[in-house]
Short mmCIF file of C-alpha atoms in Angstrom, two decimals:
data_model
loop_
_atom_site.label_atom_id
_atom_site.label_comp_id
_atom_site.label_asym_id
_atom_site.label_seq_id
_atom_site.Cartn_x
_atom_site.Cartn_y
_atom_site.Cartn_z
CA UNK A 26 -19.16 15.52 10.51
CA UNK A 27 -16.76 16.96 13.28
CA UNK A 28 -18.44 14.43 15.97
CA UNK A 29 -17.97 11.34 13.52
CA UNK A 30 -14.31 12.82 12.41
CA UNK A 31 -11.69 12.89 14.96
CA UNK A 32 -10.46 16.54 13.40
CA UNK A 33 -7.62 17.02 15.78
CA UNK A 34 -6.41 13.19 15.00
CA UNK A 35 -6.62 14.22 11.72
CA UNK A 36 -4.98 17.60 11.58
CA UNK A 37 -1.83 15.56 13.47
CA UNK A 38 -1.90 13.19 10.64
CA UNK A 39 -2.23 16.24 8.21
CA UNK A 40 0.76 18.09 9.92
CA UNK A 41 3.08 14.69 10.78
CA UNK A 42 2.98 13.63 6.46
CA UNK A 43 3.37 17.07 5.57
CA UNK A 44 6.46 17.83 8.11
CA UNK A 45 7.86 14.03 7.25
CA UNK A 46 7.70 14.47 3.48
CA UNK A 47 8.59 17.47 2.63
CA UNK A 48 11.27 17.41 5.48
CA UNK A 49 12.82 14.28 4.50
CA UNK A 50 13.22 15.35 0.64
CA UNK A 51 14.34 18.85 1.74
CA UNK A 52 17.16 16.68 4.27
CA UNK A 53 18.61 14.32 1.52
CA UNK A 54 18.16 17.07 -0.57
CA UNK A 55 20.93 18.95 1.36
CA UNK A 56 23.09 15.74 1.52
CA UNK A 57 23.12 15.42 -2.13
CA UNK A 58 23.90 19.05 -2.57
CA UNK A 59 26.52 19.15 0.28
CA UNK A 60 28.69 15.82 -1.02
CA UNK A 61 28.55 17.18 -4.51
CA UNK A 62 29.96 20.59 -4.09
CA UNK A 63 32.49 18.97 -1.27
CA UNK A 64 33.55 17.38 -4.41
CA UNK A 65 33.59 19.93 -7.03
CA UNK A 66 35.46 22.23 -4.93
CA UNK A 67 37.97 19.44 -3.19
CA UNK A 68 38.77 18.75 -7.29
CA UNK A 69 39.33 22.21 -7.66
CA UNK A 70 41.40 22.86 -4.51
CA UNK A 71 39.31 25.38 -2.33
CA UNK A 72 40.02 23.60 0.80
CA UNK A 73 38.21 25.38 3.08
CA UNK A 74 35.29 25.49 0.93
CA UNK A 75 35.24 22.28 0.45
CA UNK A 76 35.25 21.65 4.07
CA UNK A 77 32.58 23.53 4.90
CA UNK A 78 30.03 21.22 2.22
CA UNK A 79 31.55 18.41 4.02
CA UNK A 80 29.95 19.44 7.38
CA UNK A 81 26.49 20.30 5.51
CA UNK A 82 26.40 16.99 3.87
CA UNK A 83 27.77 15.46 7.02
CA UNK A 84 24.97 17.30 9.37
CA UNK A 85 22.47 16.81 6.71
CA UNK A 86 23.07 12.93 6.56
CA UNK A 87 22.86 12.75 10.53
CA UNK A 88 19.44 14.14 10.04
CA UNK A 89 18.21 11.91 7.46
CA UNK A 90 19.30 8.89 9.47
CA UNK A 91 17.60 10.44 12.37
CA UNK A 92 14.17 10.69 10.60
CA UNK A 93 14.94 6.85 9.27
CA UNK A 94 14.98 6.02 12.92
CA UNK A 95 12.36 7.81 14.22
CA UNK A 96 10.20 6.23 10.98
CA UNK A 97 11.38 2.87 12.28
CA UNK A 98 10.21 4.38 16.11
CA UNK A 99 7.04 5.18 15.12
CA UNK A 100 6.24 1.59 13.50
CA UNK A 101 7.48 -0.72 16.66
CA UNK A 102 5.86 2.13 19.27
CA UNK A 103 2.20 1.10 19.25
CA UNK B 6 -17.54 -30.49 12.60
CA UNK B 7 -19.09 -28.55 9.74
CA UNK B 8 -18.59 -25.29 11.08
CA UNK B 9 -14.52 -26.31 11.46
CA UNK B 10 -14.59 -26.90 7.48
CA UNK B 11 -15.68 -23.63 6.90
CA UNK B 12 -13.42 -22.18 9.22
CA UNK B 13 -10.89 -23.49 8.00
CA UNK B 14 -11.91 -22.69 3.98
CA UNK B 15 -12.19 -18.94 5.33
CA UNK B 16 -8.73 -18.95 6.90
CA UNK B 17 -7.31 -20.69 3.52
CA UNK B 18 -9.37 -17.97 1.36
CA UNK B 19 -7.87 -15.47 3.96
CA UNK B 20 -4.26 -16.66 3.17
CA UNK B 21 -5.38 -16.40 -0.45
CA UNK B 22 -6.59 -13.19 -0.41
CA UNK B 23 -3.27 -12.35 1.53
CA UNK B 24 -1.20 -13.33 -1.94
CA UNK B 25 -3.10 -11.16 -3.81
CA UNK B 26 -2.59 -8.20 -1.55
CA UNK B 27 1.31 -8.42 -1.65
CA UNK B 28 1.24 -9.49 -5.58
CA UNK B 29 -1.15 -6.73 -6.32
CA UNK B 30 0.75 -3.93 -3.85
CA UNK B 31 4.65 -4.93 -4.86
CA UNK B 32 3.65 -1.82 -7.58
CA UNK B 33 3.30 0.45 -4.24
CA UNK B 34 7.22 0.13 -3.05
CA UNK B 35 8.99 -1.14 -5.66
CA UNK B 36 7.47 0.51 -9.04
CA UNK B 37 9.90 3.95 -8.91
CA UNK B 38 12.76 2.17 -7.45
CA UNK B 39 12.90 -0.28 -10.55
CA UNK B 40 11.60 2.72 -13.08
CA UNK B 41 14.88 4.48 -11.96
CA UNK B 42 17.15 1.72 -12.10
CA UNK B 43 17.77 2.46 -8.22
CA UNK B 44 17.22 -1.34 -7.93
CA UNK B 45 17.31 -4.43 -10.33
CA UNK B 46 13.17 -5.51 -10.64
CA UNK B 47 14.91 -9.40 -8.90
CA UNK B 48 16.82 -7.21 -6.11
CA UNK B 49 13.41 -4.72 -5.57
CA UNK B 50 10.38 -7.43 -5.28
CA UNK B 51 12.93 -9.64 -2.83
CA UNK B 52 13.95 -6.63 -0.53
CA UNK B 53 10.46 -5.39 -0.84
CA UNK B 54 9.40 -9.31 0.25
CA UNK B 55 11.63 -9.34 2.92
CA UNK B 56 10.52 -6.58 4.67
CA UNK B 57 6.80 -6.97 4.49
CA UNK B 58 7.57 -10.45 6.18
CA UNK B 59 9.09 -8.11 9.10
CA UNK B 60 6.92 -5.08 9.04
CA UNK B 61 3.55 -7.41 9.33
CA UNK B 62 5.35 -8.49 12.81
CA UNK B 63 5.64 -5.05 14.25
CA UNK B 64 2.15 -3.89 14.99
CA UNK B 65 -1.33 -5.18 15.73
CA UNK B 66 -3.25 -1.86 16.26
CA UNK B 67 -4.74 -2.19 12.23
CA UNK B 68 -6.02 -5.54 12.89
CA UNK B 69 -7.76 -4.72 15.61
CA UNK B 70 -9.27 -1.82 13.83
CA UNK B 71 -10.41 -4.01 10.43
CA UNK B 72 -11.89 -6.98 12.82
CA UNK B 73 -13.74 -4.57 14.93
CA UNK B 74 -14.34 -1.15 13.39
CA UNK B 75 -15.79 -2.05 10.25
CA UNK B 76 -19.09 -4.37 10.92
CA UNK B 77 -20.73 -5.50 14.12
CA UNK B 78 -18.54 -8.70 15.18
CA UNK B 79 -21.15 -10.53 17.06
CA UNK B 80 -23.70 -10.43 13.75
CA UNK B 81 -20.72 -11.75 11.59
CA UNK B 82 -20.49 -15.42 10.22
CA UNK B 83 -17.26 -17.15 8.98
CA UNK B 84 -19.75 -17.78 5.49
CA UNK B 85 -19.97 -13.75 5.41
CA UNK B 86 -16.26 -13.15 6.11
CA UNK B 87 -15.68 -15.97 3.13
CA UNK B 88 -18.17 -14.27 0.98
CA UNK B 89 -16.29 -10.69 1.75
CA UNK B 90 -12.98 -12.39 0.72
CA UNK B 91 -14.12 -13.45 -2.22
CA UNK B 92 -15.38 -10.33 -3.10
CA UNK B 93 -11.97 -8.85 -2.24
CA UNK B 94 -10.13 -11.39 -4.07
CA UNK B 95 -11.89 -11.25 -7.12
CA UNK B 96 -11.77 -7.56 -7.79
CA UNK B 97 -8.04 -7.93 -6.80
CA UNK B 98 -7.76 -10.34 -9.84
CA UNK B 99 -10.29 -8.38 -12.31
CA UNK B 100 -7.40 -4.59 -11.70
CA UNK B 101 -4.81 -6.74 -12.11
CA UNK B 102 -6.35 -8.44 -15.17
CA UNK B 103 -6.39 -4.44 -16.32
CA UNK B 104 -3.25 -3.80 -14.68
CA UNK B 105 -4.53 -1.26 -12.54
CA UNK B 106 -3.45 -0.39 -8.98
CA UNK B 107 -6.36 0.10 -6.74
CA UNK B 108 -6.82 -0.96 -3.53
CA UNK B 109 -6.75 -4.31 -1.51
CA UNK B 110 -7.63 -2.73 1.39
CA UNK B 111 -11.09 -1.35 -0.19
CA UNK B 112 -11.66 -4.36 -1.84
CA UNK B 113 -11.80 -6.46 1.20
CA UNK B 114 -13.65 -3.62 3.41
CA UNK B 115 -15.88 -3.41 0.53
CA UNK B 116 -16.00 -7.56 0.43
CA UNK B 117 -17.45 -7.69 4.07
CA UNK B 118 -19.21 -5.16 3.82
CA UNK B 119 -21.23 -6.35 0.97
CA UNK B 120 -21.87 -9.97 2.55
CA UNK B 121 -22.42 -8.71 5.88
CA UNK B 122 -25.40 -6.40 4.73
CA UNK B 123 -26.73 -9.52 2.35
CA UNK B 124 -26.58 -11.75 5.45
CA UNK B 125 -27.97 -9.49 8.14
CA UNK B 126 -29.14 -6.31 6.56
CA UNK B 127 -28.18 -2.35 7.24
CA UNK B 128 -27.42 -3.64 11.08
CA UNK B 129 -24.51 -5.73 10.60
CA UNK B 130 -22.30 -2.48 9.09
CA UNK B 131 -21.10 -0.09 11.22
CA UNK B 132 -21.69 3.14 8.96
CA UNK B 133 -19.42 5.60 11.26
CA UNK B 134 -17.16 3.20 11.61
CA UNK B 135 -16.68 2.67 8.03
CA UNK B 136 -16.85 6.58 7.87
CA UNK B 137 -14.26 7.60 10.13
CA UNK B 138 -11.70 4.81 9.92
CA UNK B 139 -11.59 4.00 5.91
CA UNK B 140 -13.50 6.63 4.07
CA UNK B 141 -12.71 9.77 5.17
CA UNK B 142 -8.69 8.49 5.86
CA UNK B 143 -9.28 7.40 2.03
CA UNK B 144 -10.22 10.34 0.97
CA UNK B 145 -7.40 11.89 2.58
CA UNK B 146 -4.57 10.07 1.84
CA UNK B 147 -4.06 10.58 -1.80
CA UNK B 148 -4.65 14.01 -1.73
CA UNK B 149 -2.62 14.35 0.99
CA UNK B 150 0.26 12.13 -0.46
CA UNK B 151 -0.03 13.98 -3.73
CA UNK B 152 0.39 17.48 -2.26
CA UNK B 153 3.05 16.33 -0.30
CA UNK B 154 5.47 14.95 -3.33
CA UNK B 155 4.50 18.17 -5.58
CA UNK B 156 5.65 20.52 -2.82
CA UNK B 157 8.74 18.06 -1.98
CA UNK B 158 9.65 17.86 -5.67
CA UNK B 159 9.60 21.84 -5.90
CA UNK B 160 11.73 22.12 -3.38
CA UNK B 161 13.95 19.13 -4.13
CA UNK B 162 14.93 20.68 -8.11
CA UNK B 163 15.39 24.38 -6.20
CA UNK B 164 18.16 22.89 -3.93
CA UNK B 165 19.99 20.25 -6.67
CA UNK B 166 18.62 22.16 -9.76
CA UNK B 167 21.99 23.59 -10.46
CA UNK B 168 24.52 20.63 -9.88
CA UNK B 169 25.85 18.29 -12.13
CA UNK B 170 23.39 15.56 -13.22
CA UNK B 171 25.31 12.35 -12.56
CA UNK B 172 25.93 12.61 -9.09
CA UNK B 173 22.15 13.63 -8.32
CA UNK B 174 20.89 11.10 -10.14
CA UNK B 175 23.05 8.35 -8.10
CA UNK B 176 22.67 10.17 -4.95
CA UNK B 177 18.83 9.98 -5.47
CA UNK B 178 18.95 6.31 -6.51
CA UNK B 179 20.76 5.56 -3.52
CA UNK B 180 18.22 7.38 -1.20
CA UNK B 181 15.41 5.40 -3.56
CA UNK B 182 16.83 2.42 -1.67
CA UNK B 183 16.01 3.29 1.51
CA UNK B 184 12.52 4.89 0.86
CA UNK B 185 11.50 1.80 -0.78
CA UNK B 186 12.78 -0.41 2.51
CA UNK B 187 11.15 2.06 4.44
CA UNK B 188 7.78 1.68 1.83
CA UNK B 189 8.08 -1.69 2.21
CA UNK B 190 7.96 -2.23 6.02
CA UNK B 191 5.04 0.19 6.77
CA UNK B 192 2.99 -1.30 4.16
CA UNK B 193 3.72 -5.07 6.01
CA UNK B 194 2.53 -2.83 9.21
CA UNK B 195 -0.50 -2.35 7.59
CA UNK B 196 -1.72 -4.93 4.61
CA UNK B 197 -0.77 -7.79 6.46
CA UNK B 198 -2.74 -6.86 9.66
CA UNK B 199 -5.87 -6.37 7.46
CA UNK B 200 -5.65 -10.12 6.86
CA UNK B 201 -4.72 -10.88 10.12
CA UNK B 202 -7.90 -8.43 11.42
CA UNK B 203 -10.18 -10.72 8.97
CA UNK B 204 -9.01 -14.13 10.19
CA UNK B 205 -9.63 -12.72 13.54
CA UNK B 206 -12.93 -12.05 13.00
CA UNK B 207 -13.70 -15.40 11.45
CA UNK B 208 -12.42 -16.66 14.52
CA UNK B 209 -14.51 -14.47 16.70
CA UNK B 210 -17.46 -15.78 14.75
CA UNK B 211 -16.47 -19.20 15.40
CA UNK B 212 -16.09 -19.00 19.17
CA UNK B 213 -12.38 -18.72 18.68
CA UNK B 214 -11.52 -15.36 20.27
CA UNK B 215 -13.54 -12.87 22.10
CA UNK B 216 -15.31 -10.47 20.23
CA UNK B 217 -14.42 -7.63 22.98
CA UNK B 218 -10.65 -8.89 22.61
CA UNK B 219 -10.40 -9.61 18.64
CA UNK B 220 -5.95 -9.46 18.88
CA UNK B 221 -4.67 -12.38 16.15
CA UNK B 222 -3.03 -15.37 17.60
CA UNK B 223 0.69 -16.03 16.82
CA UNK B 224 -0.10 -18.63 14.09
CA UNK B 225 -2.61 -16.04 12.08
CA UNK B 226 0.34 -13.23 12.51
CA UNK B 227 3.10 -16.07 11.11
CA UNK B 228 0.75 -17.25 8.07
CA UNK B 229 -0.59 -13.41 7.00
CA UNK B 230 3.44 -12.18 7.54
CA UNK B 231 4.71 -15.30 5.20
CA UNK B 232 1.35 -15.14 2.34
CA UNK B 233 1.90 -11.39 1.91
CA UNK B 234 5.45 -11.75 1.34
CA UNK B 235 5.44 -14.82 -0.85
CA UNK B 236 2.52 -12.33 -3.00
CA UNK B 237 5.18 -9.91 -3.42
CA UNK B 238 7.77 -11.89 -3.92
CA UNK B 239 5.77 -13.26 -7.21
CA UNK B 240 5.09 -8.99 -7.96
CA UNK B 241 1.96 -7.72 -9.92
CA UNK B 242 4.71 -6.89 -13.07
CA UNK B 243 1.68 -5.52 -15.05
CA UNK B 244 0.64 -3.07 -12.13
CA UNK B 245 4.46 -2.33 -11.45
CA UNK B 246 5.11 -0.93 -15.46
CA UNK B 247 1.31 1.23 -14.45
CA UNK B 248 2.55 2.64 -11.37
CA UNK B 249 6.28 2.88 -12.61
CA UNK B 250 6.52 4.27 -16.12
CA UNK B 251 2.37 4.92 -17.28
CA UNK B 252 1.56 8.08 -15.09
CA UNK B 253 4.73 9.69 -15.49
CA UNK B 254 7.93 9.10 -16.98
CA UNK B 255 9.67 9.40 -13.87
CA UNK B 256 13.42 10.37 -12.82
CA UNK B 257 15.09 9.82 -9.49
CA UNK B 258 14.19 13.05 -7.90
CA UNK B 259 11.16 11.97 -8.62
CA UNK B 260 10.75 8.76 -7.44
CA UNK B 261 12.50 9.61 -4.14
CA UNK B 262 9.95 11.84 -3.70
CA UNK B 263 7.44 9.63 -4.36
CA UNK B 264 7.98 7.12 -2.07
CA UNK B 265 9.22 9.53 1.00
CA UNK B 266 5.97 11.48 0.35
CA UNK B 267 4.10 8.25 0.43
CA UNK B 268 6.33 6.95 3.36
CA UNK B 269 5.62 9.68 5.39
CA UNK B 270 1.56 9.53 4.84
CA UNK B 271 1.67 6.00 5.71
CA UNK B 272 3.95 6.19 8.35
CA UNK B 273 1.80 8.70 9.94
CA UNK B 274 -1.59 6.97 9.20
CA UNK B 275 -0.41 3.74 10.74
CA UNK B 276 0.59 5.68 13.97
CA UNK B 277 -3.03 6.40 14.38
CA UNK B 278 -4.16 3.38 13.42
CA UNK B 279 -6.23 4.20 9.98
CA UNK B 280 -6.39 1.11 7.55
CA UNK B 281 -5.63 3.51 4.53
CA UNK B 282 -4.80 1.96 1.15
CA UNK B 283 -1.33 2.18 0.80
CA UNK B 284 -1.80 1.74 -3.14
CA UNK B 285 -3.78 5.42 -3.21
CA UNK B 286 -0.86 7.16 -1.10
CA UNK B 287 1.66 5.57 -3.49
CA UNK B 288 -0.06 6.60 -6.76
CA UNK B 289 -0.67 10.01 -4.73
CA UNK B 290 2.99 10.21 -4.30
CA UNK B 291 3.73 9.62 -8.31
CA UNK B 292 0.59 11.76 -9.21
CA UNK B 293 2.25 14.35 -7.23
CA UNK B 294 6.00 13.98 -7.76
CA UNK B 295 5.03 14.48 -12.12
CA UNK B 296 2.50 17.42 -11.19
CA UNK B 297 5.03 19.52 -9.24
CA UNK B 298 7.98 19.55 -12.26
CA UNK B 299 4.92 20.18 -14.55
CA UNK B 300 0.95 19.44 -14.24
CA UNK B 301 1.51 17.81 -18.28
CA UNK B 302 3.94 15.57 -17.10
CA UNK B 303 1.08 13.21 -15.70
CA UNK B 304 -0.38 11.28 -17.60
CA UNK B 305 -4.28 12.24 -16.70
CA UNK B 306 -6.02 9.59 -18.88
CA UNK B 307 -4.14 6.72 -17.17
CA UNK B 308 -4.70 8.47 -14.11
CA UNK B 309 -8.67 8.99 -14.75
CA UNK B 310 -8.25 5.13 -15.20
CA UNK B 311 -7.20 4.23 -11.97
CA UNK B 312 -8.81 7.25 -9.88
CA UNK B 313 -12.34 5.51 -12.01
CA UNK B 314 -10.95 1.58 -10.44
CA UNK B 315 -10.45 3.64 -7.12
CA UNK B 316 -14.28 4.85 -6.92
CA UNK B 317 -15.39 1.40 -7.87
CA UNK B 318 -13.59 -0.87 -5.78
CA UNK B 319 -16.12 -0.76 -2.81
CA UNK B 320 -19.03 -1.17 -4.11
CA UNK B 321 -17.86 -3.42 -7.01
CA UNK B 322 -16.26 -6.22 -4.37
CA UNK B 323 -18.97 -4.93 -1.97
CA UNK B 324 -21.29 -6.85 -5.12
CA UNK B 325 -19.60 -9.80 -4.81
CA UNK B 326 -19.13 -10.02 -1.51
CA UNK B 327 -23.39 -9.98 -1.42
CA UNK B 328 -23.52 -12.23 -4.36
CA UNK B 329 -21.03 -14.97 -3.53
CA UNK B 330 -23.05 -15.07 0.16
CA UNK B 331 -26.46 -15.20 -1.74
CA UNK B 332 -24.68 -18.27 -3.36
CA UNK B 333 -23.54 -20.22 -0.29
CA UNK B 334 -27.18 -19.66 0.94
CA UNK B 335 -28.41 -21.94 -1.94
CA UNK B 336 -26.52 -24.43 -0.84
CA UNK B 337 -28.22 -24.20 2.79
CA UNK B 338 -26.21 -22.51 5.90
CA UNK B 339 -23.34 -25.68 5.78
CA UNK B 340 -20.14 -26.22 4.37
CA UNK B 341 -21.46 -27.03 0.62
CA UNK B 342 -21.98 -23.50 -0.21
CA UNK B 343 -18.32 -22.25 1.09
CA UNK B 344 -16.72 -25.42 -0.66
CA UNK B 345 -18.27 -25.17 -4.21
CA UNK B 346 -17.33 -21.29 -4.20
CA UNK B 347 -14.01 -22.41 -3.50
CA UNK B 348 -13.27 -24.67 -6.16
CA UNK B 349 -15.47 -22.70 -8.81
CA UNK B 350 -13.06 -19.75 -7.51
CA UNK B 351 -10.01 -21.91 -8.43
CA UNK B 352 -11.18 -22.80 -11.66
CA UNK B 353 -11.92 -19.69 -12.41
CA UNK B 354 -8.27 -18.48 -11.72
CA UNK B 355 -6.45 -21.02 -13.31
CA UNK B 356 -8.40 -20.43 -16.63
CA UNK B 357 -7.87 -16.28 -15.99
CA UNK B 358 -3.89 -16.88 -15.29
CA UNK B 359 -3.51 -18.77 -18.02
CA UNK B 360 -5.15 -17.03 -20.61
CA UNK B 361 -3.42 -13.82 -19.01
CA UNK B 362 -0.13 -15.71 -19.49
CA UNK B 363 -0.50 -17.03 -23.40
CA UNK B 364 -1.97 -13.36 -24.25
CA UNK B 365 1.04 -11.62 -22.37
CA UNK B 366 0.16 -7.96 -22.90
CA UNK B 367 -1.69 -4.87 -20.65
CA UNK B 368 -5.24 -3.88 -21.20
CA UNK B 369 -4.08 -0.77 -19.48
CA UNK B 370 -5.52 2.32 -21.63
CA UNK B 371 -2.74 4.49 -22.58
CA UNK B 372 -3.39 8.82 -22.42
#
């Protein structure tokens, strides 16, 4: 089987779903959790709280754009 | 002259074929996205049209694989790539008759496959071939796909578990938008090159192109882009309420997860250039996405159903693909054969649409 399978192509394929999947949903994830308790706590007043979800949601966003791009990347690069 | 006619019949039945795959796949990127409400079903099948138009632009490595992995291209005839598309098309039409999602990928694999070894025998298929680059990956996918979304899901209700509903629910829906663009375009990377890799390889067997150099012409790359997107465009609605609301009653966590686990699986296949059905990842990616909240919440008999379609679909088109080229040969090694397939074929799908139209309701068993 291993000389008809390519197992190391395979184990990257394994390894690139697993680390885009779960990675992705983890990211957005984060940028659902950040906005909403920027907003919970902005309605509530705790400024610097609030401030801090901001950045997480901010950062988090950043990083799920970056993984749209390198999706797009990894379509057009072949 | 008469070789010509059947080249161009193939390339038609090609195009055909083509339709089917985008109206039987629309299921695969749009199905969660109009479940959740994330999009209107109008707004979903026209984004989702759109961008398999652009994504069957952006890479060629699949077709190259389908016209020259699969069977040996110099033992190929345009009457045996015909016969394999008819085989493809026709169990394309009998799952969607069901309203079951399997795959057009398989189907057509399975198509040549069967015609090839009618027409030349055990030579003309290239078993490791067909091993390494579509059953194995095959196998892989939905497994992989469904692990994937159960592990995602876990770990997408441990981090928003605790917040308000409303604003999850819309935050998901909006990120539903851009997993299904994103499900969209890789599945144009891949479905429409599979046409593109066939109409290739009827050209190869025509003298066309060169069998060590199989890459599709700018016209082939145009029509499969434009057929594929015009198929999903028209959406499989019977396939889309399967995939969408049958295996699991889905919410948006879920169906973002769904389609980024089935994104990513596809994403990465197609970087290594595997043909993989995009219709297993995708109904991996549900499977999964219901299985991780709670291994009830999947519906199992609907998903026996389609897993049963799944195990079938290669050596059921694989048939026809042998029988519709044991056909053509009664009608001698011309046009005739290819021709009266054709038109039979047609017949036979106007009289299936429109008794699927005036009966208007799913065969699809319910668990």
């Amino acid at each position: 089987m291993a000389t008809i399978v390519d197992t190391k192509v395979l184990a990257e394929l394994i390894a690139a779903a697993l680390l885009g999947g779960i990675g992705v949903t983890a990211i957005f994830g984060l940028v659902i959790y950040g906005s909403t308790r920027f907003a919970d706590l902005r309605r509530e007043g705790k400024v610097v709280g609030a401030a801090f979800f901001a950045v997480v949601a901010g950062l988090a966003l950043a990083a799920f754009a970056g993984g749209v791009v390198m999706a797009l990347l990894i379509m057009t690069d072949k | 002259m008469e070789s010509d006619v059947i080249l161009v019949i193939v390339v038609a039945t090609a195009l055909a074929f083509d339709f089917t795959n985008g109206f039987h796949d629309t299921a695969n990127a749009v199905a969660t996205s109009i479940s959740t409400r994330a999009l209107s079903p109008r707004a979903a099948v026209t984004l989702a049209a759109l961008l398999n138009f652009a994504g069957a632009f952006i890479s060629l490595e699949v077709a190259a694989t389908v016209a020259s992995g699969i069977v040996e291209a110099n033992l190929v005839s345009t009457t045996i790539v015909f016969a394999g598309l008819v085989g493809a098309i026709a169990w394309n039409l009998a799952t969607w008759y069901f309203g079951l999602p399997s795959s057009s990928s398989h189907a057509l694999i399975g198509g040549v496959v069967g015609a090839a070894f009618a027409a030349e025998g055990a030579q003309a298929v290239k078993g490791d071939g067909l091993l390494e680059k579509v059953l194995i990956p095959a196998l892989i996918a939905p497994v992989l796909a469904l692990v994937v979304a159960a592990v995602a899901i876990v770990l997408a209700y441990r981090i928003v578990g605790r917040l308000r509903p409303g604003p999850v629910s819309r935050g998901y829906r909006l990120g539903q938008i851009v997993s299904a663009s994103l499900f969209s375009l890789s599945h144009g990377t891949n479905d429409a090159q599979k046409t593109m890799g066939i109409i290739a390889l009827a050209l190869v067997a025509h003298g066309d192109l060169s069998a060590s150099n199989p890459d599709p012409p700018t016209w082939v790359i145009v029509s499969a882009a434009t057929a594929i997107a015009l198929g999903t465009y028209v959406g499989g609605w019977r396939i889309i309420r399967t995939m969408g609301s049958r295996i699991i009653k889905m919410d948006p966590a879920q169906g973002f997860v769904a389609q980024g686990a089935g994104a990513s699986v596809i994403l990465a296949a197609s970087h290594f250039g595997y043909p993989l059905s995009t219709t297993h990842v995708a109904a991996g990616g549900v499977m999964g996405a219901g299985a991780g909240k709670r291994l009830s919440a999947v519906r199992w008999g609907v998903a026996g159903n389609i897993v049963g379609a799944w195990v079938l679909t290669v050596p059921g088109s694989a048939s026809v693909g042998a029988l519709t080229f044991g056909i053509t040969r009664v009608f001698g090694t011309g046009a005739l054969g290819p021709l009266i397939v054709s038109i039979s074929l047609l017949a036979l799908l106007a009289a299936a649409f429109g008794r699927r139209i005036s009966q208007g309701r799913t065969l699809t068993a319910e668990a």
